[in-house]
XYZ file of C-alpha atoms in Angstrom:
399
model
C 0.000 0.000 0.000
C 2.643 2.125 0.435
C 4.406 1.540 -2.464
C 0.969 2.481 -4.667
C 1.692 5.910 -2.992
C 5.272 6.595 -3.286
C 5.765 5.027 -6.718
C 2.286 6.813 -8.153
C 4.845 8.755 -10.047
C 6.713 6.360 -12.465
C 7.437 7.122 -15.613
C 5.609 5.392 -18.952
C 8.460 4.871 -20.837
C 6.619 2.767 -23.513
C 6.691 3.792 -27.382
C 3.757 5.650 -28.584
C 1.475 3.981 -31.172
C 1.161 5.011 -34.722
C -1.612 8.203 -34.669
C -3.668 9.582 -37.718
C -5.774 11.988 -38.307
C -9.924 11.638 -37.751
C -11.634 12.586 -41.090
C -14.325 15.254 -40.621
C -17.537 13.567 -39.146
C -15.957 10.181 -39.077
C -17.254 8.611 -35.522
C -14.952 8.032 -32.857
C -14.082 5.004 -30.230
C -13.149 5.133 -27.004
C -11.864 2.533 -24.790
C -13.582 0.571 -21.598
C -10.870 -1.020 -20.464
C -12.127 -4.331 -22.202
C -9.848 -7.460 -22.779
C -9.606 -8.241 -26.250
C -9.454 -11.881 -28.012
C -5.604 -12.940 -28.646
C -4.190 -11.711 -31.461
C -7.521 -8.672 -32.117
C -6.236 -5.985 -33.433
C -6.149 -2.911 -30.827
C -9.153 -0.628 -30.692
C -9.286 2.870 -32.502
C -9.047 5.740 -29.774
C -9.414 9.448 -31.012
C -7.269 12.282 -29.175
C -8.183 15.960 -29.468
C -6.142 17.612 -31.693
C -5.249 20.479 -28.917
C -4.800 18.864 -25.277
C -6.479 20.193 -22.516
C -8.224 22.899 -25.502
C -11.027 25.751 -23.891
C -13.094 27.755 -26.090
C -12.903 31.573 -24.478
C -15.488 30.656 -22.088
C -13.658 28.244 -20.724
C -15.325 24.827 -21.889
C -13.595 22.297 -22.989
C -14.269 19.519 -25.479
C -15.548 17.441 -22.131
C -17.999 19.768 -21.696
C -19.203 20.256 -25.696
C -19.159 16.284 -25.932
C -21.443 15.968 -22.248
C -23.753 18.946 -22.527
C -24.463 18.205 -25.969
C -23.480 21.472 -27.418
C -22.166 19.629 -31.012
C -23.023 16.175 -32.654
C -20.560 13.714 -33.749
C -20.187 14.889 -37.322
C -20.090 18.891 -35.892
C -22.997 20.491 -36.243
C -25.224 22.223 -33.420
C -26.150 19.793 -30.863
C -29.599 20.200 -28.555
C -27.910 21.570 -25.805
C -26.811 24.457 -28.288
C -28.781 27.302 -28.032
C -28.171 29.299 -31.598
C -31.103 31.296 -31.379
C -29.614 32.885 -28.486
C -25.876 31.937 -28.416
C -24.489 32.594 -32.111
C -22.770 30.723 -33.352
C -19.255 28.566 -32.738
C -16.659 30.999 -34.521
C -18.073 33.571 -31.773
C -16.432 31.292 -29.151
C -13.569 30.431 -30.891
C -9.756 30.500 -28.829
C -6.410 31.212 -31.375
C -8.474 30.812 -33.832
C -9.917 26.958 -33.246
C -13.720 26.338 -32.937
C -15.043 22.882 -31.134
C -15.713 20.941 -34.126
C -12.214 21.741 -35.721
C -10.221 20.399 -32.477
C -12.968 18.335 -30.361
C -13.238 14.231 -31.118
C -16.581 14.729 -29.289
C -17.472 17.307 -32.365
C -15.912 14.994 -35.050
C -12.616 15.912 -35.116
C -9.320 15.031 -33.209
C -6.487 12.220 -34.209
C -7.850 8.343 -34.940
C -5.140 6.046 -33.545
C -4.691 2.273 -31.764
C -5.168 2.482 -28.142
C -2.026 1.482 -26.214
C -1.965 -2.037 -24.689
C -1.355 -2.431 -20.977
C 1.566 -4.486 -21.313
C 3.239 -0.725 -21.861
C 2.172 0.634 -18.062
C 4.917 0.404 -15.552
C 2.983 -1.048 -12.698
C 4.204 0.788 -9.450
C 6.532 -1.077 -7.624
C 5.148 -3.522 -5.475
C 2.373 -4.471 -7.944
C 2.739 -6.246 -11.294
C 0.789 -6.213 -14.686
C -1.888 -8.276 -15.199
C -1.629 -11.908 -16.748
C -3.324 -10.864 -20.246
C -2.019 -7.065 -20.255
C -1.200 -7.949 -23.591
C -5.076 -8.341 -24.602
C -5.691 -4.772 -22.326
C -5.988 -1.499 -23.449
C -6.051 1.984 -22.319
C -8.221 4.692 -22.851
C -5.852 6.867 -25.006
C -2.885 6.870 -27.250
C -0.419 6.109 -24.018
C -1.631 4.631 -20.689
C -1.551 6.506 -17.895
C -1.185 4.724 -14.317
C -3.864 7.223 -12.703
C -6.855 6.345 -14.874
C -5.668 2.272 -16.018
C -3.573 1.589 -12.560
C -6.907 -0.771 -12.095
C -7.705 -2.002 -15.490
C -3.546 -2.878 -16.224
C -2.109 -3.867 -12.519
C -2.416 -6.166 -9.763
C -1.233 -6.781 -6.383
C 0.100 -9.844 -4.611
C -2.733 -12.140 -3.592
C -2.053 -11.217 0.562
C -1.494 -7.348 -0.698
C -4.938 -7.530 -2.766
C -6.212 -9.266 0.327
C -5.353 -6.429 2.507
C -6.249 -3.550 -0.606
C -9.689 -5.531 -0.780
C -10.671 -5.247 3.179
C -9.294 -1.591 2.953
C -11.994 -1.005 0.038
C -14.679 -2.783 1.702
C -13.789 -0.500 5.199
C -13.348 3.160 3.040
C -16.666 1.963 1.441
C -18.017 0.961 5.365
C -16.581 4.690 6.727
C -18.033 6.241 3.665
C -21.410 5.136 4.048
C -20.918 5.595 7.424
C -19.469 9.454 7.336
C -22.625 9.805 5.077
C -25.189 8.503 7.512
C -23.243 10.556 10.130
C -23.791 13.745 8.187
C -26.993 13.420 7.081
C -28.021 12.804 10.679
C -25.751 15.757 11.772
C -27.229 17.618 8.691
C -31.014 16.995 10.002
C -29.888 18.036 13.559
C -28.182 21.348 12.826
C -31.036 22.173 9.958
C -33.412 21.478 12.825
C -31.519 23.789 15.152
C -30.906 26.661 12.490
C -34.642 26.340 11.755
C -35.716 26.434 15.278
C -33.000 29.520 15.660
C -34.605 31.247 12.978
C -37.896 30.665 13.974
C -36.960 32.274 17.818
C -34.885 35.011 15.895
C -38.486 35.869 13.608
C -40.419 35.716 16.830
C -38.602 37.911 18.393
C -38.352 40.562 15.648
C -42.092 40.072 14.860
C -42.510 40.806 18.712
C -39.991 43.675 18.204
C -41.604 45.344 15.303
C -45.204 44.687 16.754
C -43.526 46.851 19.703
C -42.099 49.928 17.345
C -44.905 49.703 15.613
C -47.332 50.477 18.466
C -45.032 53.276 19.552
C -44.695 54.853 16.124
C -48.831 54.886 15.734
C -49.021 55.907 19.248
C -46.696 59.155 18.432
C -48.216 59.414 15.086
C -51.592 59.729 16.542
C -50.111 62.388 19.253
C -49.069 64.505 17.147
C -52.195 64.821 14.821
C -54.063 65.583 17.911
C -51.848 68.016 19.033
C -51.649 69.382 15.131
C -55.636 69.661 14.910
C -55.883 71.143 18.478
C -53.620 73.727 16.971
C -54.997 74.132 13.916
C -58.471 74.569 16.169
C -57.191 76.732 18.466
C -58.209 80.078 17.134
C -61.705 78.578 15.507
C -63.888 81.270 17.097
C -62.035 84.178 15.302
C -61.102 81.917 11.843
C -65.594 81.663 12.280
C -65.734 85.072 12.541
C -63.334 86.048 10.058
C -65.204 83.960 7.399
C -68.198 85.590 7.923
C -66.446 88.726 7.655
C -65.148 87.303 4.536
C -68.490 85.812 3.295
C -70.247 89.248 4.158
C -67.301 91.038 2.080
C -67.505 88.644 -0.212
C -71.299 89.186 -0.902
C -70.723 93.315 -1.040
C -68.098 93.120 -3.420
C -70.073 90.799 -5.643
C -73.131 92.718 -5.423
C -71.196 96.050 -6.374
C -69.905 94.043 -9.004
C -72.914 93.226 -10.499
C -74.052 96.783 -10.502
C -70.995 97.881 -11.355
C -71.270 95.545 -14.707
C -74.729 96.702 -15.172
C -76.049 92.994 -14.347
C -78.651 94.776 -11.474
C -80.005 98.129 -11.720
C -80.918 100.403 -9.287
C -84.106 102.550 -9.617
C -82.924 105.857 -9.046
C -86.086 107.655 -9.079
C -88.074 104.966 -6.960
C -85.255 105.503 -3.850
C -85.569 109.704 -4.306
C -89.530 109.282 -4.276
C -88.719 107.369 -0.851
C -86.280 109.621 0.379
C -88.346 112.318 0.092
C -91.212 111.135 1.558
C -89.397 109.603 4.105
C -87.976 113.164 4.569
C -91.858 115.056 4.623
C -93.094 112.398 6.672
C -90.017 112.922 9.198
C -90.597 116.388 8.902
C -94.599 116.121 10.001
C -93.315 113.986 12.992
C -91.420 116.285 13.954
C -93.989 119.051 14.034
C -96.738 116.258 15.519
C -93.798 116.184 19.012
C -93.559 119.300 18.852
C -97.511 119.971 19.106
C -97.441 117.233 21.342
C -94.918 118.978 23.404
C -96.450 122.411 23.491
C -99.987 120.679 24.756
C -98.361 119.230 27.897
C -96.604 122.847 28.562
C -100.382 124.105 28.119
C -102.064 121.420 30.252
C -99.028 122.278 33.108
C -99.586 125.955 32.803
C -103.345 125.976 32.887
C -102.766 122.897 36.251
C -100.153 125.642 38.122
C -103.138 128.132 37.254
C -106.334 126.288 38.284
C -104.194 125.905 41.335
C -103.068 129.078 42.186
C -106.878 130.482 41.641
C -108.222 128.063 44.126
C -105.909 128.203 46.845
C -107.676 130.290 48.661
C -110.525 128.198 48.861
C -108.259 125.166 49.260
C -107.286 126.310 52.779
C -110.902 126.621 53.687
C -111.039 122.784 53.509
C -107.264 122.076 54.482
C -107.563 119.323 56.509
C -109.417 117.148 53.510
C -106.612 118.778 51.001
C -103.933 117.683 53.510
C -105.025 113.656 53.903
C -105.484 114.201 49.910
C -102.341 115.354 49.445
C -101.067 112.727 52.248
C -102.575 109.787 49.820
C -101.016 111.373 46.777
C -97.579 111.395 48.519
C -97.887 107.835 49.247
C -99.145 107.316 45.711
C -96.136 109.151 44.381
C -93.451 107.134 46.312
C -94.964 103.971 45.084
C -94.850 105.091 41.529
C -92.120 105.899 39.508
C -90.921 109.104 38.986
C -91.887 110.474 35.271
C -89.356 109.821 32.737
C -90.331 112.647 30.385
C -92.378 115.752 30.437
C -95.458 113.873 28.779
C -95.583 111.818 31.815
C -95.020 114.442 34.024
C -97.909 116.135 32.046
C -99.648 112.908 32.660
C -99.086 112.719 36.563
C -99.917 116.286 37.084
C -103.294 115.604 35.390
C -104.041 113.189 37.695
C -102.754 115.076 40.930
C -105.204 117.332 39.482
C -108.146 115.431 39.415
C -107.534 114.057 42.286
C -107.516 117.767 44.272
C -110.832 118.233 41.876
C -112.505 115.463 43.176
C -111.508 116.082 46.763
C -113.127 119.345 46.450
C -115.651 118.861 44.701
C -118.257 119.230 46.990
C -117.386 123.128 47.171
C -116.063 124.165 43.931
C -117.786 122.524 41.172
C -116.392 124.567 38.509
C -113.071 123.425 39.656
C -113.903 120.259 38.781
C -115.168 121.090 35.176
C -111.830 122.597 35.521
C -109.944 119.883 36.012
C -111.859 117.142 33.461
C -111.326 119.851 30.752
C -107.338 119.846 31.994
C -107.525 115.790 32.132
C -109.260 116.110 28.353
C -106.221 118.305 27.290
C -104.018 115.756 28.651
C -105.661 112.767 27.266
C -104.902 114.243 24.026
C -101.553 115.319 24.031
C -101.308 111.606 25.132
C -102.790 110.372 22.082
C -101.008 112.494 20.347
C -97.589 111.507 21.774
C -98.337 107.488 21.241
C -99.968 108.569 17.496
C -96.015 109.999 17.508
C -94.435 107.066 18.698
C -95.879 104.829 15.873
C -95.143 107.348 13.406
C -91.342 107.177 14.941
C -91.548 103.440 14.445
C -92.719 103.757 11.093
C -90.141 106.204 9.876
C -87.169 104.290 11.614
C -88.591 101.098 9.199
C -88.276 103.034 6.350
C -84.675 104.451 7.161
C -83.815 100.748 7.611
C -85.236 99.638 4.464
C -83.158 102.584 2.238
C -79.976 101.452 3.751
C -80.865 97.921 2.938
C -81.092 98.872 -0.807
């Protein structure tokens, strides 16, 4: 056993066999290593014409032979995709396309195969018994790939070489077993790992997630609360804007001559608006001069019976007691037509407490009440007329 290592490197000193070349598309042999009948003539072999050949992407004739990228007589094989690929001049190296160097393209050098009887056996280990009727693959045997095929061992050497075959093919099987198993077990593990590893990320993410939408959500509270901060004054500042809006489109219309504006309709309102103003005017100021009347003619009715008045003080006095109670209950007149108003009454009331002994007082006194209840009527006939003309006023500034 140790020799087959030490002496793997002897030399093949045999003569080479008689070579010629393969015609174009003529098949080729190669040889199995068979033993031939005594005295056969040696089976044809075919070489390539360039050893150890590469087109320039590096395959060789191996690979145009296996993959099926030419047939036997050169042309494009199945495996050749020309469609896609071009053609073989486009892969050519120094010149030299598969089918002009390949034997698996129909090419290469047709010679006999050498015979075993040339190997040099390593020492330790002789040539077979019929190496004469063995033959190598090639042109010249070569004890790497025909050390089996051309040489033997000693029968207790071949003993020992056949139990050390059987026990590399025991420890391969076993290493095999041994790393499928160890194989399963660490797939197992990495799956489980990864598995833990996802969790855990998933869990991770789930986590940073949550956050993220959490502060996401913040801050479009916080960026509506701001944007609704001021929402009372952006309210009022639309309808500022929508009342603007409205003016300036209504002067525009005008102003384009899409609504007219009747002139002479708003001057026939003005100016009664103006007369009828006017008329009020003079209807208070009757009004007024009536209560100054009814107050002056009271203070004189008065002063003409005061005399008498004292005659019949104590029934003036518990009159005038009653009216002072009357008075602080009331409230106190708010303009001179209810002071007109209050005086009347005060009057009437002194009228009707002597009545019994001055009866023209008293006709006196329902003529001033009379007066009185007129310039009332008149003042609340003003009042309406007031009402009217602030209606109108509203309705020209409207239009």
């Amino acid at each position: 056993l140790l020799c087959v290592a030490s002496c793997s490197s002897a030399l093949d000193l045999s003569p080479a066999p008689a070579l010629s070349l393969l015609p174009r598309g003529a098949p080729s042999f190669l040889a199995r290593g068979r033993s031939a009948a005594a005295g056969a003539e040696a089976p044809q072999v075919c070489a390539d014409i360039i050893p150890g050949w590469r087109d320039v992407l590096f395959n060789s004739c191996d690979d145009y032979g296996e993959k099926q990228y030419c047939t036997a007589n050169g042309g494009y094989g199945p495996g050749w995709h020309k469609e896609t690929w071009g053609t073989f001049s486009a892969y050519a190296f120094a010149s030299e396309t598969a089918p002009e160097v390949c034997c698996a393209c129909g090419s290469g050098k047709l010679g006999d195969a050498a015979s075993c009887s040339t190997l040099r056996c390593p020492q330790g280990f002789s040539s077979k018994a019929d190496a004469a009727s063995l033959y190598c693959k090639g042109f010249k045997c070569k004890q790497e790939v025909e050390f089996e095929t051309c040489c033997e061992a000693p029968p207790d050497v071949q003993v020992a070489v056949n139990q050390v075959k059987a026990t590399i093919a025991e420890l391969k099987e076993e290493v095999k077993n041994t790393i499928d198993s160890e194989g399963a077990t660490m797939l197992q593990s990495l799956a489980d790992s990864a598995e833990r590893s996802t969790q855990i990320r998933q869990d991770a993410m789930k986590t940073s997630w949550g956050a993220a939408r959490q502060q996401a959500i913040d801050r479009a509270k916080g960026k509506f609360a701001s944007l609704t901060e001021h929402s009372d004054q952006l309210f009022d500042a639309a309808k500022y804007q929508i009342s603007s809006s409205g003016y300036l489109a209504a002067k525009d219309e005008v102003e384009n001559g899409k609504v007219t504006i009747d002139k002479h309709k708003l001057q026939v309102l003005a100016h009664e608006l103006t007369e009828s103003f006017g008329e009020d005017v003079g209807v208070w100021k009757s009004a007024v001069k009536k209560g100054a009347e009814v107050q002056q003619l009271s203070q004189q009715e008065w002063a003409s019976h005061h005399a008498e008045l004292n005659a019949t003080w104590p029934l003036i006095l518990r009159g005038i007691t009653e009216l002072n109670t009357a008075l602080s209950d009331s409230e106190a007149p708010a303009n001179e037509v209810r002071w007109v108003e209050q005086s009347a009454r005060l009057a009437s009331d002194i009228i009707q407490v002597a009545k019994s002994q001055a009866t023209g007082l008293m006709q006196q006194a329902e003529a001033a009440e009379d007066r009185s209840n007129a310039a009332l009527s008149l003042t609340g006939s003003n009042s309406g007329k007031l009402d009217q003309l602030e209606a109108l006023v509203d309705k020209v500034s409207e239009s």
